[in-house]
Tab-separated table of C-alpha atoms and ligand atoms in Angstrom:
chain	number	residue	atom	x	y	z
A	1	MET	CA	11.448	0.612	-33.785
A	2	THR	CA	7.892	-0.401	-32.956
A	3	ILE	CA	6.293	1.965	-30.476
A	4	TYR	CA	3.928	0.596	-27.832
A	5	ASN	CA	1.863	3.262	-26.097
A	6	PHE	CA	0.718	2.234	-22.601
A	7	SER	CA	-1.025	5.543	-21.864
A	8	ALA	CA	-4.140	5.461	-19.671
A	9	GLY	CA	-5.853	7.955	-21.978
A	10	PRO	CA	-5.979	9.288	-24.613
A	11	ALA	CA	-4.828	5.811	-25.475
A	12	VAL	CA	-3.686	3.540	-28.264
A	13	LEU	CA	-6.069	3.034	-31.218
A	14	PRO	CA	-6.079	0.026	-33.575
A	15	LYS	CA	-3.479	0.447	-36.349
A	16	GLU	CA	-6.028	-0.739	-38.955
A	17	VAL	CA	-8.459	1.973	-37.902
A	18	LEU	CA	-5.802	4.687	-38.171
A	19	LEU	CA	-4.780	3.487	-41.625
A	20	GLN	CA	-8.388	3.406	-42.841
A	21	ALA	CA	-8.995	6.901	-41.457
A	22	GLN	CA	-5.830	8.066	-43.208
A	23	ALA	CA	-6.959	6.608	-46.539
A	24	GLU	CA	-10.412	8.188	-46.208
A	25	LEU	CA	-9.263	11.515	-44.755
A	26	PRO	CA	-9.394	13.890	-47.760
A	27	ASP	CA	-12.186	12.139	-49.673
A	28	TRP	CA	-14.656	9.959	-47.801
A	29	HIS	CA	-16.138	7.299	-50.134
A	30	GLY	CA	-15.973	9.526	-53.204
A	31	SER	CA	-17.850	12.381	-51.520
A	32	GLY	CA	-15.026	14.785	-52.379
A	33	MET	CA	-14.735	15.855	-48.752
A	34	SER	CA	-13.503	14.734	-45.373
A	35	VAL	CA	-15.936	13.538	-42.689
A	36	MET	CA	-14.778	16.610	-40.727
A	37	GLU	CA	-16.241	18.885	-43.387
A	38	MET	CA	-19.655	17.232	-43.742
A	39	SER	CA	-22.945	18.606	-42.483
A	40	HIS	CA	-24.035	16.617	-39.462
A	41	ARG	CA	-27.565	16.651	-40.898
A	42	GLY	CA	-26.538	15.509	-44.371
A	43	LYS	CA	-27.324	12.043	-45.708
A	44	GLN	CA	-23.709	10.902	-45.640
A	45	PHE	CA	-22.939	11.755	-42.041
A	46	MET	CA	-26.373	10.577	-40.852
A	47	GLY	CA	-25.468	7.225	-42.423
A	48	ILE	CA	-22.143	7.137	-40.555
A	49	ALA	CA	-23.874	7.979	-37.257
A	50	GLN	CA	-26.634	5.399	-37.715
A	51	GLN	CA	-24.145	2.669	-38.614
A	52	ALA	CA	-22.007	3.516	-35.552
A	53	GLU	CA	-25.028	3.288	-33.263
A	54	ALA	CA	-26.251	0.044	-34.859
A	55	ASP	CA	-22.805	-1.549	-34.464
A	56	LEU	CA	-22.512	-0.450	-30.834
A	57	ARG	CA	-25.995	-1.833	-30.135
A	58	GLU	CA	-25.013	-5.129	-31.720
A	59	LEU	CA	-21.681	-5.385	-29.858
A	60	LEU	CA	-23.180	-4.688	-26.424
A	61	GLY	CA	-26.605	-6.233	-27.092
A	62	ILE	CA	-28.297	-2.970	-26.072
A	63	PRO	CA	-32.052	-3.562	-25.565
A	64	ALA	CA	-34.562	-1.515	-27.630
A	65	ASN	CA	-35.782	0.463	-24.587
A	66	TYR	CA	-32.351	2.083	-24.159
A	67	LYS	CA	-31.185	5.249	-25.926
A	68	VAL	CA	-27.615	5.656	-27.137
A	69	LEU	CA	-26.384	9.256	-26.940
A	70	PHE	CA	-23.250	10.677	-28.568
A	71	LEU	CA	-22.326	13.662	-26.392
A	72	GLN	CA	-19.378	15.921	-25.563
A	73	GLY	CA	-17.866	17.129	-22.310
A	74	GLY	CA	-16.146	13.919	-21.222
A	75	ALA	CA	-17.037	11.545	-18.420
A	76	SER	CA	-16.450	14.475	-16.058
A	77	SER	CA	-19.588	16.234	-17.359
A	78	GLN	CA	-21.524	13.067	-16.605
A	79	PHE	CA	-20.594	13.465	-12.944
A	80	ALA	CA	-23.094	16.386	-13.008
A	81	MET	CA	-25.494	15.208	-15.719
A	82	VAL	CA	-26.264	11.979	-13.854
A	83	PRO	CA	-27.708	13.652	-10.732
A	84	MET	CA	-29.351	16.437	-12.761
A	85	ASN	CA	-31.274	13.864	-14.794
A	86	LEU	CA	-31.700	10.869	-12.519
A	87	LEU	CA	-32.661	12.343	-9.141
A	88	ARG	CA	-36.275	12.526	-10.428
A	89	GLY	CA	-37.603	14.337	-7.357
A	90	LYS	CA	-35.525	12.370	-4.846
A	91	SER	CA	-32.996	14.010	-2.557
A	92	SER	CA	-30.164	11.496	-2.283
A	93	ALA	CA	-28.135	8.952	-4.215
A	94	ASP	CA	-25.894	5.997	-3.344
A	95	TYR	CA	-22.230	6.002	-4.417
A	96	LEU	CA	-19.503	3.379	-4.053
A	97	ASN	CA	-16.068	4.902	-3.430
A	98	THR	CA	-13.281	2.828	-4.984
A	99	GLY	CA	-10.825	5.491	-6.105
A	100	GLU	CA	-9.981	8.811	-7.688
A	101	TRP	CA	-12.798	8.748	-10.271
A	102	SER	CA	-15.423	7.677	-7.719
A	103	LYS	CA	-14.292	10.544	-5.506
A	104	LYS	CA	-14.750	13.075	-8.291
A	105	ALA	CA	-18.212	11.716	-9.131
A	106	ILE	CA	-19.192	11.934	-5.446
A	107	LYS	CA	-17.870	15.464	-5.079
A	108	GLU	CA	-19.882	16.677	-8.063
A	109	ALA	CA	-23.082	14.851	-7.024
A	110	LYS	CA	-22.941	16.611	-3.646
A	111	ARG	CA	-23.747	19.862	-5.461
A	112	TYR	CA	-27.183	18.429	-6.309
A	113	CYS	CA	-28.161	15.965	-3.600
A	114	GLY	CA	-27.238	14.111	-0.471
A	115	VAL	CA	-24.680	11.409	-1.150
A	116	ASN	CA	-24.672	8.160	0.788
A	117	VAL	CA	-21.312	6.417	0.363
A	118	VAL	CA	-22.321	2.727	0.515
A	119	ALA	CA	-18.728	1.567	1.057
A	120	SER	CA	-15.193	2.839	0.542
A	121	SER	CA	-11.797	1.263	-0.021
A	122	GLU	CA	-9.900	4.412	0.935
A	123	ASP	CA	-8.689	2.636	4.110
A	124	ARG	CA	-6.244	0.611	1.991
A	125	ASN	CA	-5.353	3.262	-0.575
A	126	PHE	CA	-8.071	2.070	-2.981
A	127	SER	CA	-6.338	-1.245	-3.667
A	128	TYR	CA	-9.510	-3.373	-3.645
A	129	ALA	CA	-13.303	-3.178	-4.024
A	130	PRO	CA	-15.518	-3.658	-0.935
A	131	GLU	CA	-17.705	-6.811	-1.062
A	132	PHE	CA	-21.223	-6.087	-2.283
A	133	ALA	CA	-22.772	-7.813	0.753
A	134	GLY	CA	-21.333	-5.112	3.045
A	135	TRP	CA	-22.581	-2.083	1.111
A	136	LYS	CA	-24.803	0.122	3.314
A	137	ARG	CA	-27.476	1.175	0.870
A	138	ASP	CA	-30.183	3.790	1.367
A	139	PRO	CA	-33.552	2.342	0.282
A	140	ALA	CA	-34.682	5.838	-0.762
A	141	ALA	CA	-31.692	6.469	-3.058
A	142	ALA	CA	-32.527	7.771	-6.543
A	143	TYR	CA	-29.800	5.561	-8.066
A	144	LEU	CA	-26.662	3.595	-7.212
A	145	HIS	CA	-23.439	4.788	-8.860
A	146	TYR	CA	-20.170	2.893	-9.128
A	147	THR	CA	-16.982	2.790	-11.195
A	148	PRO	CA	-16.496	-0.763	-12.554
A	149	ASN	CA	-12.888	0.009	-13.470
A	150	GLU	CA	-10.864	2.587	-11.564
A	151	THR	CA	-8.370	3.625	-14.207
A	152	ILE	CA	-5.821	5.058	-11.780
A	153	GLY	CA	-5.830	2.334	-9.123
A	154	GLY	CA	-6.314	-0.523	-11.604
A	155	VAL	CA	-9.231	-1.892	-9.549
A	156	GLU	CA	-11.961	-3.676	-11.514
A	157	ILE	CA	-15.309	-5.032	-10.315
A	158	PHE	CA	-16.227	-8.011	-12.474
A	159	ASP	CA	-19.703	-8.901	-11.175
A	160	ILE	CA	-22.573	-6.496	-11.729
A	161	PRO	CA	-24.126	-5.460	-8.376
A	162	ALA	CA	-27.794	-6.439	-8.038
A	163	SER	CA	-29.422	-3.071	-7.371
A	164	GLY	CA	-33.062	-4.200	-7.344
A	165	ASP	CA	-35.472	-1.430	-8.358
A	166	VAL	CA	-32.846	1.287	-7.849
A	167	PRO	CA	-31.298	2.221	-11.214
A	168	LEU	CA	-27.662	1.169	-11.419
A	169	VAL	CA	-25.330	3.791	-12.925
A	170	ALA	CA	-21.796	2.953	-14.095
A	171	ASP	CA	-18.820	5.039	-15.185
A	172	MET	CA	-17.426	2.581	-17.727
A	173	SER	CA	-14.876	4.958	-19.266
A	174	SER	CA	-11.978	2.513	-19.056
A	175	THR	CA	-13.773	-0.844	-19.281
A	176	ILE	CA	-16.525	-0.425	-21.876
A	177	LEU	CA	-16.168	-2.887	-24.787
A	178	SER	CA	-13.369	-4.824	-23.040
A	179	ARG	CA	-15.762	-7.722	-22.307
A	180	PRO	CA	-19.481	-8.481	-22.717
A	181	THR	CA	-21.814	-6.490	-20.442
A	182	ASP	CA	-25.475	-7.172	-19.634
A	183	VAL	CA	-26.802	-3.674	-20.341
A	184	SER	CA	-30.277	-4.607	-19.084
A	185	LYS	CA	-28.896	-4.628	-15.512
A	186	PHE	CA	-28.144	-0.888	-15.725
A	187	GLY	CA	-30.200	2.286	-15.687
A	188	LEU	CA	-27.372	4.247	-17.250
A	189	ILE	CA	-23.842	3.634	-18.522
A	190	TYR	CA	-21.450	6.397	-19.532
A	191	ALA	CA	-17.946	6.477	-20.950
A	192	GLY	CA	-15.483	9.021	-22.273
A	193	ALA	CA	-14.251	7.728	-25.626
A	194	GLN	CA	-10.513	8.237	-25.234
A	195	LYS	CA	-9.761	4.955	-23.447
A	196	ASN	CA	-11.409	2.148	-25.402
A	197	ILE	CA	-13.577	3.785	-28.077
A	198	GLY	CA	-11.907	6.564	-30.039
A	199	PRO	CA	-10.653	10.141	-29.824
A	200	ALA	CA	-11.187	12.431	-26.828
A	201	GLY	CA	-14.166	14.758	-27.253
A	202	LEU	CA	-16.817	12.064	-27.669
A	203	THR	CA	-18.750	10.755	-24.668
A	204	ILE	CA	-21.185	7.869	-24.962
A	205	VAL	CA	-24.265	7.513	-22.749
A	206	ILE	CA	-26.547	4.471	-22.782
A	207	VAL	CA	-29.721	5.173	-20.803
A	208	ARG	CA	-33.030	3.418	-20.138
A	209	GLU	CA	-35.846	5.466	-21.689
A	210	ASP	CA	-38.143	5.557	-18.665
A	211	LEU	CA	-35.515	7.508	-16.666
A	212	LEU	CA	-35.629	10.501	-19.011
A	213	GLY	CA	-37.552	13.751	-18.791
A	214	GLN	CA	-37.427	14.635	-15.075
A	215	THR	CA	-34.434	16.943	-14.751
A	216	VAL	CA	-33.779	19.145	-11.709
A	217	ALA	CA	-34.871	22.789	-12.049
A	218	GLY	CA	-32.369	24.949	-13.882
A	219	THR	CA	-30.765	22.105	-15.847
A	220	PRO	CA	-29.151	23.592	-18.966
A	221	THR	CA	-30.727	22.355	-22.206
A	222	MET	CA	-27.436	20.777	-23.245
A	223	PHE	CA	-27.337	18.779	-19.989
A	224	ASP	CA	-30.787	17.218	-20.500
A	225	TYR	CA	-30.507	13.636	-21.812
A	226	LYS	CA	-34.070	13.778	-23.175
A	227	ILE	CA	-33.198	16.691	-25.472
A	228	HIS	CA	-30.373	14.647	-26.973
A	229	ALA	CA	-32.473	11.466	-27.105
A	230	ASP	CA	-35.382	13.211	-28.866
A	231	ASN	CA	-32.979	14.734	-31.378
A	232	GLU	CA	-30.923	11.583	-32.004
A	233	SER	CA	-27.791	13.324	-30.641
A	234	MET	CA	-28.220	16.069	-33.279
A	235	TYR	CA	-29.699	18.823	-31.090
A	236	ASN	CA	-26.483	20.707	-31.709
A	237	THR	CA	-23.413	19.749	-33.722
A	238	PRO	CA	-22.187	16.459	-32.281
A	239	PRO	CA	-18.463	15.484	-32.281
A	240	THR	CA	-18.739	14.187	-35.851
A	241	TYR	CA	-15.162	13.085	-36.484
A	242	GLY	CA	-14.988	11.280	-33.143
A	243	MET	CA	-18.217	9.458	-33.960
A	244	TYR	CA	-16.765	8.394	-37.312
A	245	ILE	CA	-13.580	7.006	-35.701
A	246	ALA	CA	-15.652	5.285	-32.985
A	247	GLY	CA	-17.686	3.691	-35.782
A	248	LEU	CA	-14.500	2.339	-37.359
A	249	VAL	CA	-13.438	0.937	-33.966
A	250	PHE	CA	-16.844	-0.781	-33.587
A	251	GLN	CA	-16.402	-2.392	-37.011
A	252	TRP	CA	-12.895	-3.486	-36.065
A	253	LEU	CA	-14.302	-5.113	-32.897
A	254	LYS	CA	-17.006	-6.902	-34.897
A	255	LYS	CA	-14.425	-8.197	-37.364
A	256	LEU	CA	-12.364	-9.621	-34.485
A	257	GLY	CA	-15.387	-11.578	-33.255
A	258	GLY	CA	-17.084	-9.153	-30.867
A	259	LEU	CA	-16.738	-8.716	-27.138
A	260	ALA	CA	-16.533	-12.378	-26.071
A	261	SER	CA	-13.516	-12.748	-28.307
A	262	MET	CA	-12.109	-9.427	-27.066
A	263	GLU	CA	-12.448	-10.631	-23.469
A	264	ARG	CA	-10.392	-13.741	-24.276
A	265	HIS	CA	-7.644	-11.570	-25.823
A	266	ASN	CA	-7.738	-9.175	-22.880
A	267	ARG	CA	-7.593	-11.934	-20.255
A	268	GLU	CA	-4.668	-13.515	-22.032
A	269	LYS	CA	-2.782	-10.202	-22.252
A	270	ALA	CA	-3.432	-9.328	-18.603
A	271	ALA	CA	-2.379	-12.814	-17.443
A	272	LEU	CA	1.015	-12.428	-19.170
A	273	LEU	CA	1.680	-9.406	-17.001
A	274	TYR	CA	0.112	-10.526	-13.707
A	275	ASP	CA	1.709	-14.001	-13.885
A	276	TYR	CA	5.090	-12.398	-14.275
A	277	LEU	CA	4.442	-9.944	-11.396
A	278	ASP	CA	3.387	-12.829	-9.141
A	279	GLY	CA	6.542	-14.805	-9.892
A	280	THR	CA	9.025	-12.160	-8.726
A	281	ASP	CA	9.785	-10.081	-5.648
A	282	PHE	CA	11.408	-7.378	-7.737
A	283	TYR	CA	8.025	-6.012	-8.897
A	284	LYS	CA	4.723	-5.997	-7.069
A	285	SER	CA	1.040	-5.522	-7.961
A	286	PRO	CA	-0.668	-3.432	-5.256
A	287	VAL	CA	-4.194	-4.601	-6.206
A	288	ALA	CA	-6.215	-7.387	-4.520
A	289	ARG	CA	-6.290	-10.453	-6.773
A	290	ALA	CA	-10.078	-10.497	-7.212
A	291	ASN	CA	-10.061	-6.897	-8.475
A	292	ARG	CA	-7.091	-6.838	-10.799
A	293	SER	CA	-8.052	-4.762	-13.814
A	294	LEU	CA	-7.835	-6.246	-17.300
A	295	MET	CA	-7.216	-2.766	-18.719
A	296	ASN	CA	-4.925	-0.865	-16.303
A	297	VAL	CA	-2.103	-2.696	-14.543
A	298	PRO	CA	-0.239	-0.685	-11.899
A	299	PHE	CA	2.945	-2.184	-10.492
A	300	THR	CA	5.756	-0.974	-8.278
A	301	LEU	CA	9.466	-1.757	-8.251
A	302	HIS	CA	10.799	-3.049	-4.911
A	303	ASP	CA	13.057	0.026	-4.840
A	304	ALA	CA	11.367	3.247	-5.987
A	305	GLY	CA	14.851	4.666	-6.527
A	306	LEU	CA	14.993	2.559	-9.701
A	307	ASP	CA	11.805	4.027	-11.213
A	308	GLU	CA	13.569	6.613	-13.303
A	309	ALA	CA	16.074	4.143	-14.746
A	310	PHE	CA	13.230	1.736	-15.519
A	311	LEU	CA	11.273	4.388	-17.441
A	312	LYS	CA	14.345	5.557	-19.322
A	313	GLY	CA	15.244	2.045	-20.416
A	314	ALA	CA	11.646	1.371	-21.421
A	315	ALA	CA	11.533	4.481	-23.608
A	316	THR	CA	14.688	3.451	-25.486
A	317	ARG	CA	12.812	0.263	-26.444
A	318	GLY	CA	9.699	2.104	-27.601
A	319	LEU	CA	7.688	1.223	-24.471
A	320	LEU	CA	6.049	4.561	-23.667
A	321	GLN	CA	3.803	6.198	-21.050
A	322	LEU	CA	4.479	3.694	-18.260
A	323	LYS	CA	4.819	6.176	-15.395
A	324	GLY	CA	2.213	5.484	-12.719
A	325	HIS	CA	-0.203	7.997	-11.243
A	326	ARG	CA	1.244	9.910	-8.285
A	327	SER	CA	-1.444	8.503	-5.937
A	328	VAL	CA	-0.209	4.933	-6.528
A	329	GLY	CA	3.419	5.512	-7.505
A	330	GLY	CA	5.554	3.172	-9.583
A	331	MET	CA	4.316	2.180	-13.027
A	332	ARG	CA	1.038	1.650	-14.791
A	333	ALA	CA	0.618	-0.269	-18.031
A	334	SER	CA	-2.712	0.416	-19.694
A	335	ILE	CA	-3.474	-2.453	-22.049
A	336	TYR	CA	-6.752	-1.508	-23.695
A	337	ASN	CA	-8.396	-3.446	-26.540
A	338	ALA	CA	-6.090	-1.894	-29.124
A	339	MET	CA	-2.840	-2.885	-27.338
A	340	PRO	CA	-1.564	-5.923	-29.229
A	341	ARG	CA	-0.328	-9.023	-27.395
A	342	GLU	CA	3.137	-8.290	-28.824
A	343	GLY	CA	3.205	-5.022	-26.849
A	344	VAL	CA	2.603	-6.828	-23.562
A	345	LEU	CA	5.189	-9.477	-24.458
A	346	ALA	CA	7.735	-6.737	-25.205
A	347	LEU	CA	7.007	-5.109	-21.841
A	348	VAL	CA	7.383	-8.372	-19.886
A	349	GLU	CA	10.602	-9.143	-21.756
A	350	TYR	CA	11.995	-5.725	-20.799
A	351	MET	CA	10.898	-6.123	-17.167
A	352	ARG	CA	12.681	-9.471	-17.007
A	353	GLU	CA	15.896	-7.995	-18.406
A	354	PHE	CA	15.744	-4.991	-16.084
A	355	GLU	CA	15.297	-7.301	-13.112
A	356	LYS	CA	18.274	-9.393	-14.207
A	357	VAL	CA	20.549	-6.359	-14.446
A	358	ARG	CA	19.284	-4.432	-11.378
A	359	GLY	CA	17.922	-7.193	-9.143
B	401	PLP	C1	-10.620	9.069	-17.814
B	401	PLP	C2	-11.747	8.833	-16.881
B	401	PLP	C3	-12.647	9.844	-16.518
B	401	PLP	C4	-12.499	11.285	-17.000
B	401	PLP	O1	-12.831	11.378	-18.324
B	401	PLP	P1	-12.847	12.799	-19.072
B	401	PLP	O2	-13.345	12.393	-20.412
B	401	PLP	O3	-11.448	13.304	-19.068
B	401	PLP	O4	-13.770	13.697	-18.349
B	401	PLP	C5	-13.672	9.536	-15.654
B	401	PLP	N1	-13.839	8.296	-15.168
B	401	PLP	C6	-12.992	7.291	-15.496
B	401	PLP	C7	-13.221	5.919	-14.935
B	401	PLP	C8	-11.930	7.523	-16.361
B	401	PLP	O5	-11.086	6.532	-16.692
């Protein structure tokens, strides 16, 4: 039976990448050792790291005045690293609140500065994103932070907010590489790898150079972006195996035609699911149409009493990890880059059958 893993993270990886990693595991390119065993300062691993960065730069069109950092600690560490590095003498920052991840970023930032919440969608259980025109921004804010894709609520913001001279900061953990992004519009982008990049343990930061070097007093060395930038992410031992797998994923994306092509695939996959949800009263999407995520699709059954039977039936068909987050209820299908179209078709087919039997 083919297994389709709809987990929100750690999530599905491309089959080709896993098979290549398997083939190269004990002996990478005739080196006689696994990538896991290599010195991070040796010629072979330095080559792997440089290729990974070059491919990521090519995929996202990252301008030359941006640094790419390969860090650890997850997106959650960035909730603290962002204010520590980007306050630059200022005392407050702007945050948009669109869900559980925004809330965590806000909570952590409050340890370092005043937080001005420019707008919130908590009034309707985070089922939409407030219109940019209504955001109440503080002209003195050090930066403007938002979460372009709320992984739990399945709420995506497709247009990039125009932040003017205030650096725009984005937690792209669950949307990075799903479609083209104009990096030049951002001061800083961060993402945990385990959704759309590779294994958990690697965190990627893309940051404009001029924002570096003005950390708040007491910032630990490991939390200073400039230290990592000056040392090409080799200040300490970076997550080498995760960087290697991420590099294979970047090459896989390039082979498939890059991010414009990936966006077409992703839109097509998401439409299969949303079109079906819109055509029935048995299931329902709780998210406003304009903000429906291409990556995380929550949906509820008209009778929550059927949830357990739905999940059980799904598992017997190899459709796994569909249980929704407790804050939304129902189901959530995460359909990241590596989820094949066939997986979404199998899910829709099962939903149709379940509706026929239980509807
Ligand atoms: C998963 C996720 C996080 C948390 O990432 P960790 O790597 O577990 O710290 C933060 N923000 C978003 C948007 C996420 O999807």
